[in-house]
GROMACS .gro file of C-alpha atoms in nm:
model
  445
    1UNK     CA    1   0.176   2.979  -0.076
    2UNK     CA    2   0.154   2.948  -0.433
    3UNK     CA    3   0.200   2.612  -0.611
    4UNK     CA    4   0.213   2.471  -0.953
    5UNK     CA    5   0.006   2.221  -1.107
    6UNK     CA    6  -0.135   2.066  -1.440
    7UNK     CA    7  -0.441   2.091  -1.589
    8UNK     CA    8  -0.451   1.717  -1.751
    9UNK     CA    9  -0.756   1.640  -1.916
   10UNK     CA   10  -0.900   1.376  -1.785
   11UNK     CA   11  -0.996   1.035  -2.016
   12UNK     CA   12  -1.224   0.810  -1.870
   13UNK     CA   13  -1.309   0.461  -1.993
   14UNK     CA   14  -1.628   0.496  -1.903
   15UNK     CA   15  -1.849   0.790  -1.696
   16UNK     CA   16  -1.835   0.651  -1.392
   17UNK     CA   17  -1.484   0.731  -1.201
   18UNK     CA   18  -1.398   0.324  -1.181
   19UNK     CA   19  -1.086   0.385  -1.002
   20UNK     CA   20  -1.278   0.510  -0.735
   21UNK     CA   21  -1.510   0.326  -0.739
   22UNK     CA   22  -1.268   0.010  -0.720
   23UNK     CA   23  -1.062   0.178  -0.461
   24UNK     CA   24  -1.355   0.204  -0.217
   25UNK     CA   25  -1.473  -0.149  -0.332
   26UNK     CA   26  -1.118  -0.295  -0.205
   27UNK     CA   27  -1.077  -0.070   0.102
   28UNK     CA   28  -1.415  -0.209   0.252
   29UNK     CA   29  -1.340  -0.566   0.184
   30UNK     CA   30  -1.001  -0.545   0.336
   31UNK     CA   31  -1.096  -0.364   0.634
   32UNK     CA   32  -1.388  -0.557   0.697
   33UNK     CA   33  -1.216  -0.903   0.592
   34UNK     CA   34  -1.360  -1.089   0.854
   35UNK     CA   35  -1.700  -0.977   0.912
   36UNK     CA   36  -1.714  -1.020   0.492
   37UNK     CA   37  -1.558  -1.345   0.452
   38UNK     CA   38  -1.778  -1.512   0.762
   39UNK     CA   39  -2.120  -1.371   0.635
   40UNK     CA   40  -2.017  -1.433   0.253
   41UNK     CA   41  -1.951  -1.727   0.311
   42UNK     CA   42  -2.249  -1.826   0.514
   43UNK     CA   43  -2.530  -1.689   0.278
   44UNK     CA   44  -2.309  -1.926   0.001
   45UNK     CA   45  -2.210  -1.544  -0.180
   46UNK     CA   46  -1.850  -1.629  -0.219
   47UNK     CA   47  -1.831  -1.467  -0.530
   48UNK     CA   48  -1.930  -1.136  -0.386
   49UNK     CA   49  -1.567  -1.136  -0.231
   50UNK     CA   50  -1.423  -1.125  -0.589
   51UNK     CA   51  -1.646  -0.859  -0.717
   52UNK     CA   52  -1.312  -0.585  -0.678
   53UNK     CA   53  -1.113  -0.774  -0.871
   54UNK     CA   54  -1.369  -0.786  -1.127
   55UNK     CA   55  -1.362  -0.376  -1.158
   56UNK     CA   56  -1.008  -0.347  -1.129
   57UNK     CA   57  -0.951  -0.534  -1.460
   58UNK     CA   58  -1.149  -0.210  -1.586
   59UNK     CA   59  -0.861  -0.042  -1.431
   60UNK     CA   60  -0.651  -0.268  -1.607
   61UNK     CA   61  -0.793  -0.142  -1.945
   62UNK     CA   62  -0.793   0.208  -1.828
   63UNK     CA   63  -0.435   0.201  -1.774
   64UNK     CA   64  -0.374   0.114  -2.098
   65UNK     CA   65  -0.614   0.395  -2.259
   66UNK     CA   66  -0.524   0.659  -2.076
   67UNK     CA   67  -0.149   0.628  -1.926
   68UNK     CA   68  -0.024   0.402  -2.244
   69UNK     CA   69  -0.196   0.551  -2.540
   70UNK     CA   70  -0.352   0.924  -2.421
   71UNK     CA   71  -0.040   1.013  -2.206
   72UNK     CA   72   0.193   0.808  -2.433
   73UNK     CA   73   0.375   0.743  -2.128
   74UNK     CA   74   0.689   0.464  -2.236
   75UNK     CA   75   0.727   0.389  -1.884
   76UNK     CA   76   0.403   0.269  -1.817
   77UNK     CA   77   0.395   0.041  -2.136
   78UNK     CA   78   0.737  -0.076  -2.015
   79UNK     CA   79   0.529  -0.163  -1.652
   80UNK     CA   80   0.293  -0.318  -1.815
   81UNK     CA   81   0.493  -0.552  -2.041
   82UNK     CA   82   0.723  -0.626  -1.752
   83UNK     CA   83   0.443  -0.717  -1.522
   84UNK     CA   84   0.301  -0.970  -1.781
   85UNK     CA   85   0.633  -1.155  -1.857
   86UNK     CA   86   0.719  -1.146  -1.519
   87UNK     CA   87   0.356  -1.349  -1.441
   88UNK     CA   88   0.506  -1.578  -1.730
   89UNK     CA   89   0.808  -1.655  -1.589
   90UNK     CA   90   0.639  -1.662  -1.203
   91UNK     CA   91   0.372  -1.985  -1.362
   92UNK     CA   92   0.708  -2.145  -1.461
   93UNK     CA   93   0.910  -2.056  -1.125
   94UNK     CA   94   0.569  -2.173  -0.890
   95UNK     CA   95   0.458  -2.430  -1.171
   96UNK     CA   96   0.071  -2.448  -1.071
   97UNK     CA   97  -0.230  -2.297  -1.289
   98UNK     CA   98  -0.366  -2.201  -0.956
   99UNK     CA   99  -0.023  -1.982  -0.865
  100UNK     CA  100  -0.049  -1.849  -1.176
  101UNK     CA  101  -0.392  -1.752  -1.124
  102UNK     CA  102  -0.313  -1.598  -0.787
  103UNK     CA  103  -0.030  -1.433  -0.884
  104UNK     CA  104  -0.231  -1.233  -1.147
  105UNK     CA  105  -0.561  -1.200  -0.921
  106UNK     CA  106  -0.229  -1.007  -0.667
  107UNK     CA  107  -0.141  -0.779  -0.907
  108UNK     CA  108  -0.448  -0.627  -1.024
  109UNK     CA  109  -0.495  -0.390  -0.749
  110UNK     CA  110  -0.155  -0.199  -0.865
  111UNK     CA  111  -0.344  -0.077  -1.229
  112UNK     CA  112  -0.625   0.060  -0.938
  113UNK     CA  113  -0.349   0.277  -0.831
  114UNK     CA  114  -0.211   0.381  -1.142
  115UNK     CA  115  -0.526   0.473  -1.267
  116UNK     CA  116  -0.491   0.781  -0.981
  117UNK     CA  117  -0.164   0.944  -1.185
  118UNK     CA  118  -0.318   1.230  -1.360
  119UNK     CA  119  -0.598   1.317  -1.045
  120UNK     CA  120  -0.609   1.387  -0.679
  121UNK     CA  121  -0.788   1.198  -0.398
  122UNK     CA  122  -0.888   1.549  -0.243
  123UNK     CA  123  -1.071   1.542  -0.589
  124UNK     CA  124  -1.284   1.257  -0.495
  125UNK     CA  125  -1.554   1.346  -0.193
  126UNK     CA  126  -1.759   1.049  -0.183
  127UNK     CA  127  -1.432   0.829  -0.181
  128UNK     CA  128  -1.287   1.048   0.111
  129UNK     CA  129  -1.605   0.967   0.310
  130UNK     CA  130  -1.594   0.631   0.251
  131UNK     CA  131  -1.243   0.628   0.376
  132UNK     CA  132  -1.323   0.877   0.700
  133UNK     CA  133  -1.543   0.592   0.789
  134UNK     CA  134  -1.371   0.363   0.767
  135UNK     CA  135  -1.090   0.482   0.988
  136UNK     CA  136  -1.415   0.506   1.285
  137UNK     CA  137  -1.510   0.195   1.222
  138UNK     CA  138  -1.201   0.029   1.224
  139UNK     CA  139  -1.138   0.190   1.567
  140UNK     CA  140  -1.484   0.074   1.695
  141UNK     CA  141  -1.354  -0.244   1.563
  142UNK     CA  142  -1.062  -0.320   1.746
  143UNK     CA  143  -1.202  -0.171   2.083
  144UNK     CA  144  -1.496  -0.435   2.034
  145UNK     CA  145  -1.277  -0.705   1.968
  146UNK     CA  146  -1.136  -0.647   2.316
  147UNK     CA  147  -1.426  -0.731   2.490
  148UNK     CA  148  -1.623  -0.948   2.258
  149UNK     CA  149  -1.592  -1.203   2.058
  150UNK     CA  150  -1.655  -1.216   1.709
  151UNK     CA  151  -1.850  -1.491   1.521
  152UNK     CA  152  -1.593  -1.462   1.265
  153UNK     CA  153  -1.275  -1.528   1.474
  154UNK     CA  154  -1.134  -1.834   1.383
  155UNK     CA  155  -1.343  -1.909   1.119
  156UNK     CA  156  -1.198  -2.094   0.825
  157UNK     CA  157  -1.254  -2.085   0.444
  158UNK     CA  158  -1.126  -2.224   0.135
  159UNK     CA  159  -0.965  -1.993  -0.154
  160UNK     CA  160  -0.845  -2.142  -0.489
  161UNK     CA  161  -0.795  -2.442  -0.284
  162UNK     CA  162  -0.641  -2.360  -0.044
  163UNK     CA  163  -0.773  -2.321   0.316
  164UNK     CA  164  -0.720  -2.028   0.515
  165UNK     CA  165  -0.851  -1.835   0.874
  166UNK     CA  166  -1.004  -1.532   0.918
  167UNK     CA  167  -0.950  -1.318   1.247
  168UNK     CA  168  -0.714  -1.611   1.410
  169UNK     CA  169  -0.714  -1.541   1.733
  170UNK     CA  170  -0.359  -1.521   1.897
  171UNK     CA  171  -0.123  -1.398   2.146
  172UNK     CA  172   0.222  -1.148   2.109
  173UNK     CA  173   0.526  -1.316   2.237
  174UNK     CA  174   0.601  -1.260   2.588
  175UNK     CA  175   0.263  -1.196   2.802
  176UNK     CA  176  -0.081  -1.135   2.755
  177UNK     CA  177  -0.121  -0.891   2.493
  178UNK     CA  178  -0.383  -1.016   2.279
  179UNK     CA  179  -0.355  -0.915   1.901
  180UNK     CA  180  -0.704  -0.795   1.816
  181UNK     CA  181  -0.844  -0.819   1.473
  182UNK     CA  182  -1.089  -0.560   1.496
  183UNK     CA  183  -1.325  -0.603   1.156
  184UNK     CA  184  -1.003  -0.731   0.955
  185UNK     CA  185  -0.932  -1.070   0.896
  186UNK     CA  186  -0.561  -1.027   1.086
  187UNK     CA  187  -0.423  -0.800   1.318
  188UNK     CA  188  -0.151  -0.571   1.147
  189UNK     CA  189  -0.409  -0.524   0.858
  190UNK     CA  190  -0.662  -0.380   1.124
  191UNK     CA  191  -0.383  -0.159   1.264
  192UNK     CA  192  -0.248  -0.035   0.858
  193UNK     CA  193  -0.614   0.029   0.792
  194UNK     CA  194  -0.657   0.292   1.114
  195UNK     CA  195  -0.298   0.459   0.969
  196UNK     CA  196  -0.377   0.496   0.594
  197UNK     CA  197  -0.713   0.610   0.699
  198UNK     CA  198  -0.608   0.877   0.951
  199UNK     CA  199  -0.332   0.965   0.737
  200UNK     CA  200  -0.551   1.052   0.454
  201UNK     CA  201  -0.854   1.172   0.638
  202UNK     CA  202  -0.622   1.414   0.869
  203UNK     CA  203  -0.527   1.614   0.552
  204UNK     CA  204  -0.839   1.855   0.577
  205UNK     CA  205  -0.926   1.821   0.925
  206UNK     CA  206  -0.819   2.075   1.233
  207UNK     CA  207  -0.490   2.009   1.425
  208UNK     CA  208  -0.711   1.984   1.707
  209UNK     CA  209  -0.875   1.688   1.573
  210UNK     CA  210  -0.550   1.531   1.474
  211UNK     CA  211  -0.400   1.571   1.781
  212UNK     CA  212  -0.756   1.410   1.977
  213UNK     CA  213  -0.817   1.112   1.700
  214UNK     CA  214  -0.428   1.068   1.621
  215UNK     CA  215  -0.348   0.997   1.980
  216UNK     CA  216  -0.691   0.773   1.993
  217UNK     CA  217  -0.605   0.596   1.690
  218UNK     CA  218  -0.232   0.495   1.844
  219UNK     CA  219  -0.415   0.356   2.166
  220UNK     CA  220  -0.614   0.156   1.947
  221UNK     CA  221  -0.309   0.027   1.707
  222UNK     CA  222  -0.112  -0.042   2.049
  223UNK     CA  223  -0.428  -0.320   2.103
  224UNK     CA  224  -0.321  -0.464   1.773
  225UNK     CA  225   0.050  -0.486   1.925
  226UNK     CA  226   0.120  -0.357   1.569
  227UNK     CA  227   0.482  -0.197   1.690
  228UNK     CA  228   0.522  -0.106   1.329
  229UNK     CA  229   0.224   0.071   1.238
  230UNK     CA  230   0.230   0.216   1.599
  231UNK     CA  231   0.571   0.389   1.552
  232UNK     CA  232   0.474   0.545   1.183
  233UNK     CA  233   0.164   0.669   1.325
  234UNK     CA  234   0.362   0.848   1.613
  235UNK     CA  235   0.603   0.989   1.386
  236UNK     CA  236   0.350   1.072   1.140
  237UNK     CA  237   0.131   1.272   1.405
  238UNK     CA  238   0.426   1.478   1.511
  239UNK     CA  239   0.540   1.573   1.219
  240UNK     CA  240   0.219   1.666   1.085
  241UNK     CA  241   0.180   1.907   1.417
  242UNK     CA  242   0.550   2.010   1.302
  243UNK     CA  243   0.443   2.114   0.968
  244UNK     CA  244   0.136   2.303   1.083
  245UNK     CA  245   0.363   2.523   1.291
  246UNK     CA  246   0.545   2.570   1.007
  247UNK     CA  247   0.481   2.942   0.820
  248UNK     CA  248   0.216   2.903   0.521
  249UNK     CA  249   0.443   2.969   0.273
  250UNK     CA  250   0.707   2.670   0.374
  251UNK     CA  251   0.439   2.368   0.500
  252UNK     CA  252   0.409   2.249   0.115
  253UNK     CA  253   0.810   2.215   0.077
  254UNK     CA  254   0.842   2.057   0.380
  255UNK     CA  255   0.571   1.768   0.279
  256UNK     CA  256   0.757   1.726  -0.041
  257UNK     CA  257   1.081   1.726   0.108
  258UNK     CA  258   0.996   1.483   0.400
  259UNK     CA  259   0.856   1.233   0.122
  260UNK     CA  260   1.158   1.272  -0.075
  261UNK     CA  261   1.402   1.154   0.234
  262UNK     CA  262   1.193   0.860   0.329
  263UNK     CA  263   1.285   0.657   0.071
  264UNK     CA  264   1.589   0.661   0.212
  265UNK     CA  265   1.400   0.405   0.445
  266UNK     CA  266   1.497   0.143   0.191
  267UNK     CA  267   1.771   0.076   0.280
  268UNK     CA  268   1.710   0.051   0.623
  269UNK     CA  269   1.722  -0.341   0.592
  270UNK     CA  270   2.050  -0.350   0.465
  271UNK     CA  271   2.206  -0.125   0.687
  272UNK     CA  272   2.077  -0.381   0.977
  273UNK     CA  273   2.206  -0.665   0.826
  274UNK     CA  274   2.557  -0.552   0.802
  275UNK     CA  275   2.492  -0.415   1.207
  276UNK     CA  276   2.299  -0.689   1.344
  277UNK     CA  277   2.312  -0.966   1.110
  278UNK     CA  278   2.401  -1.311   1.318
  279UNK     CA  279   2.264  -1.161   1.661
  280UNK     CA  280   2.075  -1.455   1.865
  281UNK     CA  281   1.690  -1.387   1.867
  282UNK     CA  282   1.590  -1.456   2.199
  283UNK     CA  283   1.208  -1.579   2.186
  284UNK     CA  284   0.962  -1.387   2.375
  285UNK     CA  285   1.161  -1.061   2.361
  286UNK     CA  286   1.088  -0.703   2.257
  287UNK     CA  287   1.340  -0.703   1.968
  288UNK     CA  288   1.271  -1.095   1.852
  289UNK     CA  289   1.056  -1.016   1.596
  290UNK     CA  290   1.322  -0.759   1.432
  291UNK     CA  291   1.652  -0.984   1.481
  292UNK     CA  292   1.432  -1.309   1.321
  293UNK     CA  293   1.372  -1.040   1.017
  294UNK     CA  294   1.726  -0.932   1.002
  295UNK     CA  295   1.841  -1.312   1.019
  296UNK     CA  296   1.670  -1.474   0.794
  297UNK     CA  297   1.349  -1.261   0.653
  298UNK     CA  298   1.547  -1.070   0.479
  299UNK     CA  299   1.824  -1.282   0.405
  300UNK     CA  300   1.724  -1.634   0.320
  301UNK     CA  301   1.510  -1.582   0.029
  302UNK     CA  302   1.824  -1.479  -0.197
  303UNK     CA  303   1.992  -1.760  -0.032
  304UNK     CA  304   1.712  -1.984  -0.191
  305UNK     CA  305   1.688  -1.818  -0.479
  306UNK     CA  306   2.044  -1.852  -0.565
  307UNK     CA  307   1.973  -2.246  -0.536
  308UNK     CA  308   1.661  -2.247  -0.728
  309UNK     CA  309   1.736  -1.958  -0.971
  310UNK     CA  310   2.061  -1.840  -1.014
  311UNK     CA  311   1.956  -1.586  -1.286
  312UNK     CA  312   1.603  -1.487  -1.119
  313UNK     CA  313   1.897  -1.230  -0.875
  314UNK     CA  314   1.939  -1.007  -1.182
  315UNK     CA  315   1.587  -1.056  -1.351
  316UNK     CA  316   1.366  -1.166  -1.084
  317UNK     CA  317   1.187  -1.495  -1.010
  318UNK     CA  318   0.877  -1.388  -1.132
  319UNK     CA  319   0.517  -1.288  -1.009
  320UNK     CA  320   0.436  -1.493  -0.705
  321UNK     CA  321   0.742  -1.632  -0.578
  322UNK     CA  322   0.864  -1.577  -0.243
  323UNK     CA  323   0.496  -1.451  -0.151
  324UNK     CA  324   0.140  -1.561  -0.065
  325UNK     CA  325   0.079  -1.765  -0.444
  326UNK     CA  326   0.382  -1.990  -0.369
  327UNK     CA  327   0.317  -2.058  -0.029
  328UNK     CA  328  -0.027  -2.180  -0.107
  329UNK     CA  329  -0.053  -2.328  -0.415
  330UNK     CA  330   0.300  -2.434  -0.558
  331UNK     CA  331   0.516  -2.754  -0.472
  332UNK     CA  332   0.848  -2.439  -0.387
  333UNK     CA  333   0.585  -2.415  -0.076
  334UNK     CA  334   0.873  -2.551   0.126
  335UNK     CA  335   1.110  -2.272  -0.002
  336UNK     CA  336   0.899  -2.029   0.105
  337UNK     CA  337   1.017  -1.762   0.392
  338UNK     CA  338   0.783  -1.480   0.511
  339UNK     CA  339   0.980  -1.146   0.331
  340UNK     CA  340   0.889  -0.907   0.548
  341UNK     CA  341   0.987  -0.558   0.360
  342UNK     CA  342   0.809  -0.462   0.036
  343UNK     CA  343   1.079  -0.382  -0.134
  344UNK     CA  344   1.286  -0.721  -0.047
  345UNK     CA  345   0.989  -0.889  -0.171
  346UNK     CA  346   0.920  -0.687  -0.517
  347UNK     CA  347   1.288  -0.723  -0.618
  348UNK     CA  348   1.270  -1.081  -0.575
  349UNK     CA  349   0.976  -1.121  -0.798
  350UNK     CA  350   1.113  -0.841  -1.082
  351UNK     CA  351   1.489  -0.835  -1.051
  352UNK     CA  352   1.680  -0.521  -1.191
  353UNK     CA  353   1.393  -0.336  -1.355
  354UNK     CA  354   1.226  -0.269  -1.045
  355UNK     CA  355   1.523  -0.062  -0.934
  356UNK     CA  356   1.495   0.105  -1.269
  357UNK     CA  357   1.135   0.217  -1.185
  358UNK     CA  358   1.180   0.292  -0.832
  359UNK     CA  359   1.441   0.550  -0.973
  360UNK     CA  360   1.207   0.717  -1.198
  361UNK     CA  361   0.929   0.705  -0.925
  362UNK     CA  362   1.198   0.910  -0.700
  363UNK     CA  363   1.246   1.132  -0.996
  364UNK     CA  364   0.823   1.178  -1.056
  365UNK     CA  365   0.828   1.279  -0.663
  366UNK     CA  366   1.020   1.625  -0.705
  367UNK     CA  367   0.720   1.699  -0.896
  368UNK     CA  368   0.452   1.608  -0.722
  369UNK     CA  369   0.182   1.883  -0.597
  370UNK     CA  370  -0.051   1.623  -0.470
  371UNK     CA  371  -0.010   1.657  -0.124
  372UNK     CA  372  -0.221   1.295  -0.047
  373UNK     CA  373   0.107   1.169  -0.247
  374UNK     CA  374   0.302   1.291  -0.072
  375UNK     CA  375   0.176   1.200   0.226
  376UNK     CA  376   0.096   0.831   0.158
  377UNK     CA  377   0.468   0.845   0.017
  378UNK     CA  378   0.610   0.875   0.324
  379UNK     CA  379   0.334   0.653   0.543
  380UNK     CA  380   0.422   0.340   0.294
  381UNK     CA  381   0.796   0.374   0.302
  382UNK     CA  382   0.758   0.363   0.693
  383UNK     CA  383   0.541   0.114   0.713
  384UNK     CA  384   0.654  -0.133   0.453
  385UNK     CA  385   1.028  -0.140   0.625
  386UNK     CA  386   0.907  -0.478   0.850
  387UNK     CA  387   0.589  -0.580   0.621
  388UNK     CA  388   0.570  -0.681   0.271
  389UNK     CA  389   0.189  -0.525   0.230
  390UNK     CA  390   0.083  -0.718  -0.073
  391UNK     CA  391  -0.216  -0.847   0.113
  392UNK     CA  392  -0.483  -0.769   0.123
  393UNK     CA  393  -0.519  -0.616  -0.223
  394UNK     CA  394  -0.568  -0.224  -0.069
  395UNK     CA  395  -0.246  -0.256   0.087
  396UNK     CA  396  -0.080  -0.279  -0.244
  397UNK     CA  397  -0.327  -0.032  -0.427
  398UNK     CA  398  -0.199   0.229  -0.150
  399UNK     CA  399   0.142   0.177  -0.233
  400UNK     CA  400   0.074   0.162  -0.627
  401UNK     CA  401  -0.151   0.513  -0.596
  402UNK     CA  402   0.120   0.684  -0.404
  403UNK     CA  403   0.355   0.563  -0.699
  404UNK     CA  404   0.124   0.691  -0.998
  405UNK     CA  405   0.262   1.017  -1.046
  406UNK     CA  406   0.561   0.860  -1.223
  407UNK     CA  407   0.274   0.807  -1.541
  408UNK     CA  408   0.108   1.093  -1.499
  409UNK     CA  409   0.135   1.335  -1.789
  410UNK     CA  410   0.339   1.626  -1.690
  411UNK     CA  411   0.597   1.296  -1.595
  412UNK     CA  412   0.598   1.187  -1.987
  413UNK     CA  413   0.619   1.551  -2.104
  414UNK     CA  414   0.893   1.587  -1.889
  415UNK     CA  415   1.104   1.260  -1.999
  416UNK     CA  416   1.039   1.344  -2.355
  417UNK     CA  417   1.171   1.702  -2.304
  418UNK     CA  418   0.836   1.865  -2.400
  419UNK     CA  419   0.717   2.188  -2.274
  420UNK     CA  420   0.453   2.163  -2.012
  421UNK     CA  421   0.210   2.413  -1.934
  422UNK     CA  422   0.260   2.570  -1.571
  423UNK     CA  423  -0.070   2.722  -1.392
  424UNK     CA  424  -0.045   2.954  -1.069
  425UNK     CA  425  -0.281   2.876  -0.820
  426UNK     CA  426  -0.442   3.089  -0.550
  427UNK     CA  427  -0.271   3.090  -0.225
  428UNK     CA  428  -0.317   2.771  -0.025
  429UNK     CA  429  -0.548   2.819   0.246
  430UNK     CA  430  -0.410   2.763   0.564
  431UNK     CA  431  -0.345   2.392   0.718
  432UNK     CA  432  -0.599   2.443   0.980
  433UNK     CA  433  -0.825   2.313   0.748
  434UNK     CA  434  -0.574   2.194   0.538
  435UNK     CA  435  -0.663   2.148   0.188
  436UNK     CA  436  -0.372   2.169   0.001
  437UNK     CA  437  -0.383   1.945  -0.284
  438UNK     CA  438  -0.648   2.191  -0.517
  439UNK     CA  439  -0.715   1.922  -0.704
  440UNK     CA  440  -0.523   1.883  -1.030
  441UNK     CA  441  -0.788   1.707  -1.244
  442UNK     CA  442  -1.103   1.937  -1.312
  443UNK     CA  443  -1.443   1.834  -1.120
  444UNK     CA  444  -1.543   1.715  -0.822
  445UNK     CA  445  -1.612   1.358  -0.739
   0.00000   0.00000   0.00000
């Protein structure tokens, strides 16, 4: 199969390939949330827990270098400005220096992402190990948490004031399925860590190993009683062996064209509203969980917002609200509802103009040769259907990285109607090994 791809050259703020760098810095934090919070905290290095957010505001500043001013991309100075009035208007809406502060700490992770719009992550070794490790570990993880228990389970700490557990220990409704942890500080996380992991590390390993460490990795995520993640990891498995089957020639389209039709999963909530909305949820039963989302996850923060905000339905309420910074640290705690979709949740905060960008992201995708895109594409629009995913941080970096294409260059030569330089590339090898991205920025990583 022959593809097309550009041949970008690369700015970097400074040698060092910081969005890398900052990636891997927020994956292992997040995955390992509870073992790092517990011993942080312990040996009195709190800080150390920060240190991400400290090298994604290099990101930040990267962003603006290379996707503002060397790819003179409008859109992303149009993100950017929208972002930072929308963290005005979210300090006003939450009215706390502390939200405000939370709000903007909750965003950084995104310019991580968006720092990945000209490159590849097939382009990046040493970050690809880091994350093939840390989908074993976070299996080990969970498995252990089954039969022993961890020092940090239950263990609290305080964050900008506020107070919060890491690796509570709980049950699932209805019997004796215990959600395990694993490493993370909560249960789901544990079980999204194991499926962006696989997802990413399957890409250039053998069916055979897909098929032996995708069907260990759902065993694992059914211990987390993560139905969500369990079901996108199953779907994802079996279409990957689908694709493989596929000839040579046609597995690239089909990865494109699967990632295309599932953001059609947005509006998957809205559909079940109009079906199911006003069903009883009967506690302790296999659909509860879904029928409380339909009912009022989904539903009651416009109903609130319409109180509070009238306007804030059109333009957004602002950074913060109706997530984790309001429920902590402003006095609309009260208001708060758990928004359990990420797209609910990012139109609440940013209104109409994150429909705007969501269009041109669709737009970016029909161009995409990234194959790791593509593919984490299609895992976040799956698994972001019942969970909002803006914590932790790498949750909403994944989502942000698999959006970056929309700044990329060939995406602002395109808008402005510029020519853009095509390259052939050598037949794609086949997807036994699978390594189909060929990196689109020069040099390894």
């Amino acid at each position: 199969m022959s593809t097309f791809a550009l041949q970008p050259r690369r700015m970097m703020l400074i040698s060092l390939n910081i969005e890398a760098i900052a990636l891997a810095a927020y994956l292992v934090r997040d995955a390992f949330g509870g073992v790092m919070r517990y011993y942080t905290s312990i040996m009195h290095l709190d800080a150390l827990w920060f240190a991400p957010d400290g090298i994604a505001l290099l990101c930040l500043v990267q962003f603006i270098v290379h996707c503002i001013l060397r790819n003179r991309s409008i859109m992303a100075a149009v993100v950017l400005v929208q972002i930072m009035l929308s963290l005005v208007l979210g300090y006003f809406m939450l009215g706390t220096t502390n939200a405000a502060m939370s709000s903007f700490k909750m965003m950084l992770p995104v310019f991580v992402g968006f720092c990945f719009c000209d490159t590849s992550l097939g382009s990046y070794k040493k970050l690809r190990s880091v994350i093939a490790v840390t989908f074993y570990l976070s299996l080990i993880g969970v498995l252990l948490t089954k039969f022993y228990l961890m020092p940090w389970v239950g263990y609290k700490y305080e964050s900008f004031g506020a107070v919060r557990e890491a690796g509570r220990l709980w049950w699932a409704y209805g019997g004796d399925d215990q959600r395990l942890t694993g490493f993370a500080a909560e249960s789901t996380m544990a079980a999204f860590f194991i499926l962006v992991s696989f997802a990413i590390t399957s890409i250039r390993k053998s069916t055979t190993w897909c098929i032996v460490f995708g069907s260990i990795a759902i065993y694992v995520t059914r211990l987390t009683t993560s139905k969500t993640t369990m079901i996108v990891l199953v779907l994802y498995l079996v279409l990957l062996v689908c694709v493989r089957m596929l000839p040579e020639r046609s597995r690239f389209a089909a990865i494109r064209t699967i990632a295309l039709w599932s953001f059609a999963a947005i509006l998957v909530p809205f559909f079940m509203i109009v079906l199911a909305s006003g069903t009883a949820a009967v506690p302790h039963t296999t659909l509860f969980s879904i029928v409380d989302r339909i009912n009022n996850s989904w539903q009651l923060p416009f109903v609130y917002l319409s109180q509070l905000m009238p306007v804030g339905l059109v333009t957004g309420c602002g950074v913060g609200c109706f997530n984790y910074p309001q429920k902590l640290f402003s006095p609309l705690a009260h208001f708060w509802v758990p928004v359990d979709n990420f797209y609910i949740g990012t139109y609440l905060m940013f209104g109409l103009p994150f429909v705007a960008f969501m269009v041109m992201v669709f737009r970016a995708t029909f161009g995409t040769t990234d194959v790791y895109k593509l593919t984490l594409i299609f895992v976040v629009n799956m698994f972001t259907i019942t969970v909002l995913n803006y914590g932790p941080a790498s949750g909403l970096l994944i989502i942000a990285l698999s959006f970056s294409e929309v700044f990329s260059r060939r995406a602002a030569s395109a808008r402005a109607g510029d020519a853009v330089p095509i390259v052939m590339r050598p037949p794609m090898p086949s997807l036994e090994g699978f390594r189909p991205d060929m990196p689109a920025a020069s040099g390894g990583r």
